[in-house]
Amino acid sequence: MGKIILTGDRPTGRLHLGHFVGSLRRRVELQNSGEFEKIFIMIADAQALTDNADNPEKVRQNIIEVALDYLSCGIDPSKSTVFIQSQVAELCELAFYYMNLVTVSRLQRNPTVKSEIKMRGFSDDVAEGDTTQKKGIPVGFFTYPISQASDITAFKATTVPAGEDQEPMIEQTREIVNKFNSVYGETLVMPEILLPDNAACMRLPGTDGKAKMSKSLGNCIYLSDTEKEVKQKVMGMYTDPDHIHIEDPGKVEGNCVFTYLDAFCRPEHFAKYLPDYASLDELKAHYRRGGLGDVKIKKFLIAVLDELLEPIRARRKEWEQNIEEVYRILENGSAAAREVAAQTLSEVRAAMKINYFEDKALIAEQAAKYKAE
Ligand code: TRP
């Protein structure tokens, strides 16, 4: 059986370099490797709504942004099916059945859900009589790992390329697959996560040196940022706060510029933009010794990033002139995705024996029972 990919993103903003190193770059490589029978890339609007119920306009506006980012990074609609989650109603039905296979305490232990609840300031310990309940945990949000299990299993995905923050989601999905197959018989395909391969790429910090690039922290470099914006952001990047004078020895660990260079710079960039050094190790050694200024390494990073982003910007500009076509791609992709999900759903219904009208044996059996009486 061929390998199948399902992966996706929430449309809550434009995609940034963190998405690029964490998933986008890999997806394009996988797409072009020819190793996969089918590739599904989902814009997870329904999941985005689980904690944006009061902001549907944000989700609606960002669908096209995410689609443009995909296309400009090299996602090719003739090789990958790009679709919108909410347009595949079958996913909801699957989730509804999977909910019976997962306990509340198991969801409460999901590390990603736990940290997101904290991040969003949700709390479920509302005192009795407290009618504000402003920040209670929405049930849909709490159960989104189950919905994610339907996303993955509906397409019989064997492979889910994603960042390490998605590991608990895949683990949860695997448990659901196990449980489903052991209760109802072998039906669902067991998926595996495919993590980014370069350690530096696992989690790209924000430009402020904070743990992760995140829109709410304002520390992102977007794929659609202009040359000028990228320059400004890199110039303001967090380095080593104790590296005050050029002669001072500097720290490379935790220094954003070097983390980004680890993720993006290739040996040939030195010959092109910084010929005094042969490799990143040499550059790091000089910085550690002292005598290498932040401006120099930042200018190098700007050149490296621009080389990466320029073709992406150019392709984006072209697609921006053809928005109707982008929506058509999404519509066709959604129709194709729906067909696949419907097939899985019918298998799930058969396994659960809730396909009453197709189950001729059931009808015959009931009829015989009552005729005999
Ligand atoms: N949770 C993912 C994110 O926040 C988006 C997503 C939804 C997803 N369903 C998925 C990713 C299924 C991989 C597989 O980015």
Tab-separated table of C-alpha atoms in Angstrom, residues 55-220:
chain	number	residue	atom	x	y	z
A	55	ASN	CA	-13.675	35.954	15.347
A	56	PRO	CA	-14.830	34.100	12.245
A	57	GLU	CA	-13.760	36.996	10.051
A	58	LYS	CA	-10.123	36.487	11.033
A	59	VAL	CA	-10.302	32.849	9.995
A	60	ARG	CA	-12.135	33.692	6.772
A	61	GLN	CA	-9.587	36.310	5.751
A	62	ASN	CA	-6.617	34.102	6.469
A	63	ILE	CA	-7.702	31.196	4.301
A	64	ILE	CA	-6.474	32.971	1.199
A	65	GLU	CA	-3.300	34.114	2.985
A	66	VAL	CA	-2.377	30.564	3.901
A	67	ALA	CA	-3.277	29.294	0.427
A	68	LEU	CA	-1.073	31.985	-1.139
A	69	ASP	CA	1.765	31.073	1.202
A	70	TYR	CA	1.461	27.398	0.225
A	71	LEU	CA	1.458	28.111	-3.475
A	72	SER	CA	4.320	30.560	-3.276
A	73	CYS	CA	6.466	28.065	-1.362
A	74	GLY	CA	6.018	25.544	-4.131
A	75	ILE	CA	3.019	23.474	-3.132
A	76	ASP	CA	1.755	22.313	-6.510
A	77	PRO	CA	-1.993	21.676	-6.785
A	78	SER	CA	-1.412	19.100	-9.496
A	79	LYS	CA	0.618	17.036	-7.021
A	80	SER	CA	-0.990	17.907	-3.676
A	81	THR	CA	-4.659	18.189	-2.795
A	82	VAL	CA	-5.110	21.461	-0.933
A	83	PHE	CA	-8.476	21.738	0.766
A	84	ILE	CA	-10.488	23.510	3.456
A	85	GLN	CA	-11.387	21.464	6.535
A	86	SER	CA	-14.900	22.847	7.049
A	87	GLN	CA	-15.866	21.858	3.519
A	88	VAL	CA	-15.444	18.193	4.369
A	89	ALA	CA	-18.417	17.520	6.638
A	90	GLU	CA	-17.474	13.839	6.945
A	91	LEU	CA	-14.682	14.859	9.316
A	92	CYS	CA	-17.225	15.976	11.911
A	93	GLU	CA	-19.065	12.705	11.835
A	94	LEU	CA	-15.890	10.715	12.310
A	95	ALA	CA	-14.924	12.912	15.258
A	96	PHE	CA	-18.320	12.338	16.821
A	97	TYR	CA	-17.761	8.586	16.862
A	98	TYR	CA	-14.138	8.840	17.988
A	99	MET	CA	-15.242	10.901	20.982
A	100	ASN	CA	-16.600	7.712	22.503
A	101	LEU	CA	-13.132	6.199	22.453
A	102	VAL	CA	-11.341	8.933	24.411
A	103	THR	CA	-11.684	9.860	28.067
A	104	VAL	CA	-11.846	13.355	29.498
A	105	SER	CA	-8.792	12.688	31.639
A	106	ARG	CA	-6.808	11.551	28.609
A	107	LEU	CA	-7.567	14.859	26.891
A	108	GLN	CA	-6.660	16.739	30.054
A	109	ARG	CA	-3.261	15.065	30.003
A	110	ASN	CA	-2.545	16.057	26.389
A	111	PRO	CA	0.531	18.304	26.775
A	112	THR	CA	-0.300	20.487	23.764
A	113	VAL	CA	-3.863	21.081	24.929
A	114	LYS	CA	-2.550	21.783	28.422
A	115	SER	CA	-0.074	24.408	27.310
A	116	GLU	CA	-2.544	26.003	24.902
A	117	ILE	CA	-5.143	26.272	27.659
A	118	LYS	CA	-2.556	28.085	29.749
A	119	MET	CA	-1.434	30.296	26.870
A	120	ARG	CA	-4.960	31.382	26.071
A	121	GLY	CA	-5.843	32.043	29.695
A	122	PHE	CA	-8.667	29.513	29.639
A	123	SER	CA	-9.751	28.049	32.920
A	124	ASP	CA	-12.441	25.550	33.753
A	125	ASP	CA	-12.541	26.041	37.506
A	126	VAL	CA	-15.395	28.493	37.513
A	127	ALA	CA	-16.890	28.947	40.980
A	128	GLU	CA	-20.516	27.986	41.421
A	129	GLY	CA	-22.745	30.981	40.895
A	130	ASP	CA	-20.102	32.751	38.802
A	131	THR	CA	-21.961	33.765	35.680
A	132	THR	CA	-19.069	35.492	33.908
A	133	GLN	CA	-17.484	32.260	32.612
A	134	LYS	CA	-15.593	34.405	30.152
A	135	LYS	CA	-12.558	32.256	29.942
A	136	GLY	CA	-13.976	28.776	30.298
A	137	ILE	CA	-12.510	26.130	28.006
A	138	PRO	CA	-14.685	25.707	24.914
A	139	VAL	CA	-15.647	22.038	24.537
A	140	GLY	CA	-14.735	22.148	20.858
A	141	PHE	CA	-11.278	23.399	21.732
A	142	PHE	CA	-10.828	20.791	24.432
A	143	THR	CA	-11.699	18.023	22.011
A	144	TYR	CA	-9.775	19.245	18.977
A	145	PRO	CA	-7.209	16.447	19.279
A	146	ILE	CA	-10.089	14.089	18.466
A	147	SER	CA	-11.055	16.158	15.470
A	148	GLN	CA	-7.434	16.037	14.392
A	149	ALA	CA	-7.586	12.252	14.584
A	150	SER	CA	-10.454	12.356	12.079
A	151	ASP	CA	-8.456	14.651	9.793
A	152	ILE	CA	-5.623	12.169	9.742
A	153	THR	CA	-7.580	8.917	9.566
A	154	ALA	CA	-10.174	10.136	7.048
A	155	PHE	CA	-7.449	10.244	4.427
A	156	LYS	CA	-5.803	7.012	5.593
A	157	ALA	CA	-2.651	8.999	6.170
A	158	THR	CA	0.450	6.960	6.926
A	159	THR	CA	2.620	10.017	7.391
A	160	VAL	CA	1.993	13.342	9.112
A	161	PRO	CA	4.826	15.813	8.572
A	162	ALA	CA	4.614	18.230	11.501
A	163	GLY	CA	6.548	20.001	14.223
A	164	GLU	CA	7.252	18.417	17.595
A	165	ASP	CA	4.370	20.376	19.162
A	166	GLN	CA	2.098	18.088	17.147
A	167	GLU	CA	3.558	14.907	18.642
A	168	PRO	CA	0.890	14.597	21.349
A	169	MET	CA	-1.776	14.959	18.654
A	170	ILE	CA	-0.375	12.111	16.617
A	171	GLU	CA	0.012	10.028	19.760
A	172	GLN	CA	-3.641	10.668	20.571
A	173	THR	CA	-4.602	9.713	17.028
A	174	ARG	CA	-2.624	6.484	17.275
A	175	GLU	CA	-4.457	5.588	20.473
A	176	ILE	CA	-7.790	6.213	18.775
A	177	VAL	CA	-6.777	4.062	15.792
A	178	ASN	CA	-5.709	1.278	18.137
A	179	LYS	CA	-8.888	1.447	20.124
A	180	PHE	CA	-11.122	1.668	17.073
A	181	ASN	CA	-9.463	-1.246	15.327
A	182	SER	CA	-9.528	-3.430	18.415
A	183	VAL	CA	-13.188	-2.713	19.154
A	184	TYR	CA	-14.630	-2.681	15.629
A	185	GLY	CA	-12.074	-4.627	13.611
A	186	GLU	CA	-9.131	-3.527	11.484
A	187	THR	CA	-10.383	-0.398	9.692
A	188	LEU	CA	-8.214	2.665	10.296
A	189	VAL	CA	-4.639	3.207	9.158
A	190	MET	CA	-1.983	3.820	11.817
A	191	PRO	CA	-0.223	7.140	11.136
A	192	GLU	CA	3.277	8.233	12.010
A	193	ILE	CA	4.621	11.719	12.584
A	194	LEU	CA	7.485	12.874	10.384
A	195	LEU	CA	9.502	15.413	12.371
A	196	PRO	CA	11.802	18.022	10.820
A	197	ASP	CA	15.256	16.532	10.296
A	198	ASN	CA	17.629	19.363	11.196
A	199	ALA	CA	17.802	19.961	14.950
A	200	ALA	CA	18.017	23.725	14.469
A	201	CYS	CA	14.795	23.581	12.516
A	202	MET	CA	12.751	21.900	15.170
A	203	ARG	CA	11.674	25.090	16.798
A	204	LEU	CA	12.735	28.380	15.340
A	205	PRO	CA	12.730	31.058	18.053
A	206	GLY	CA	11.118	34.428	17.485
A	207	THR	CA	13.276	37.406	16.554
A	208	ASP	CA	13.189	38.403	20.245
A	209	GLY	CA	14.809	35.111	21.264
A	210	LYS	CA	11.564	33.856	22.805
A	211	ALA	CA	10.769	30.190	22.578
A	212	LYS	CA	8.712	30.229	19.424
A	213	MET	CA	7.687	32.487	16.583
A	214	SER	CA	4.181	33.535	17.363
A	215	LYS	CA	1.960	36.183	15.928
A	216	SER	CA	0.736	37.285	19.345
A	217	LEU	CA	4.323	37.988	20.464
A	218	GLY	CA	5.022	40.063	17.341
A	219	ASN	CA	8.322	38.248	16.813
A	220	CYS	CA	7.718	36.681	13.404
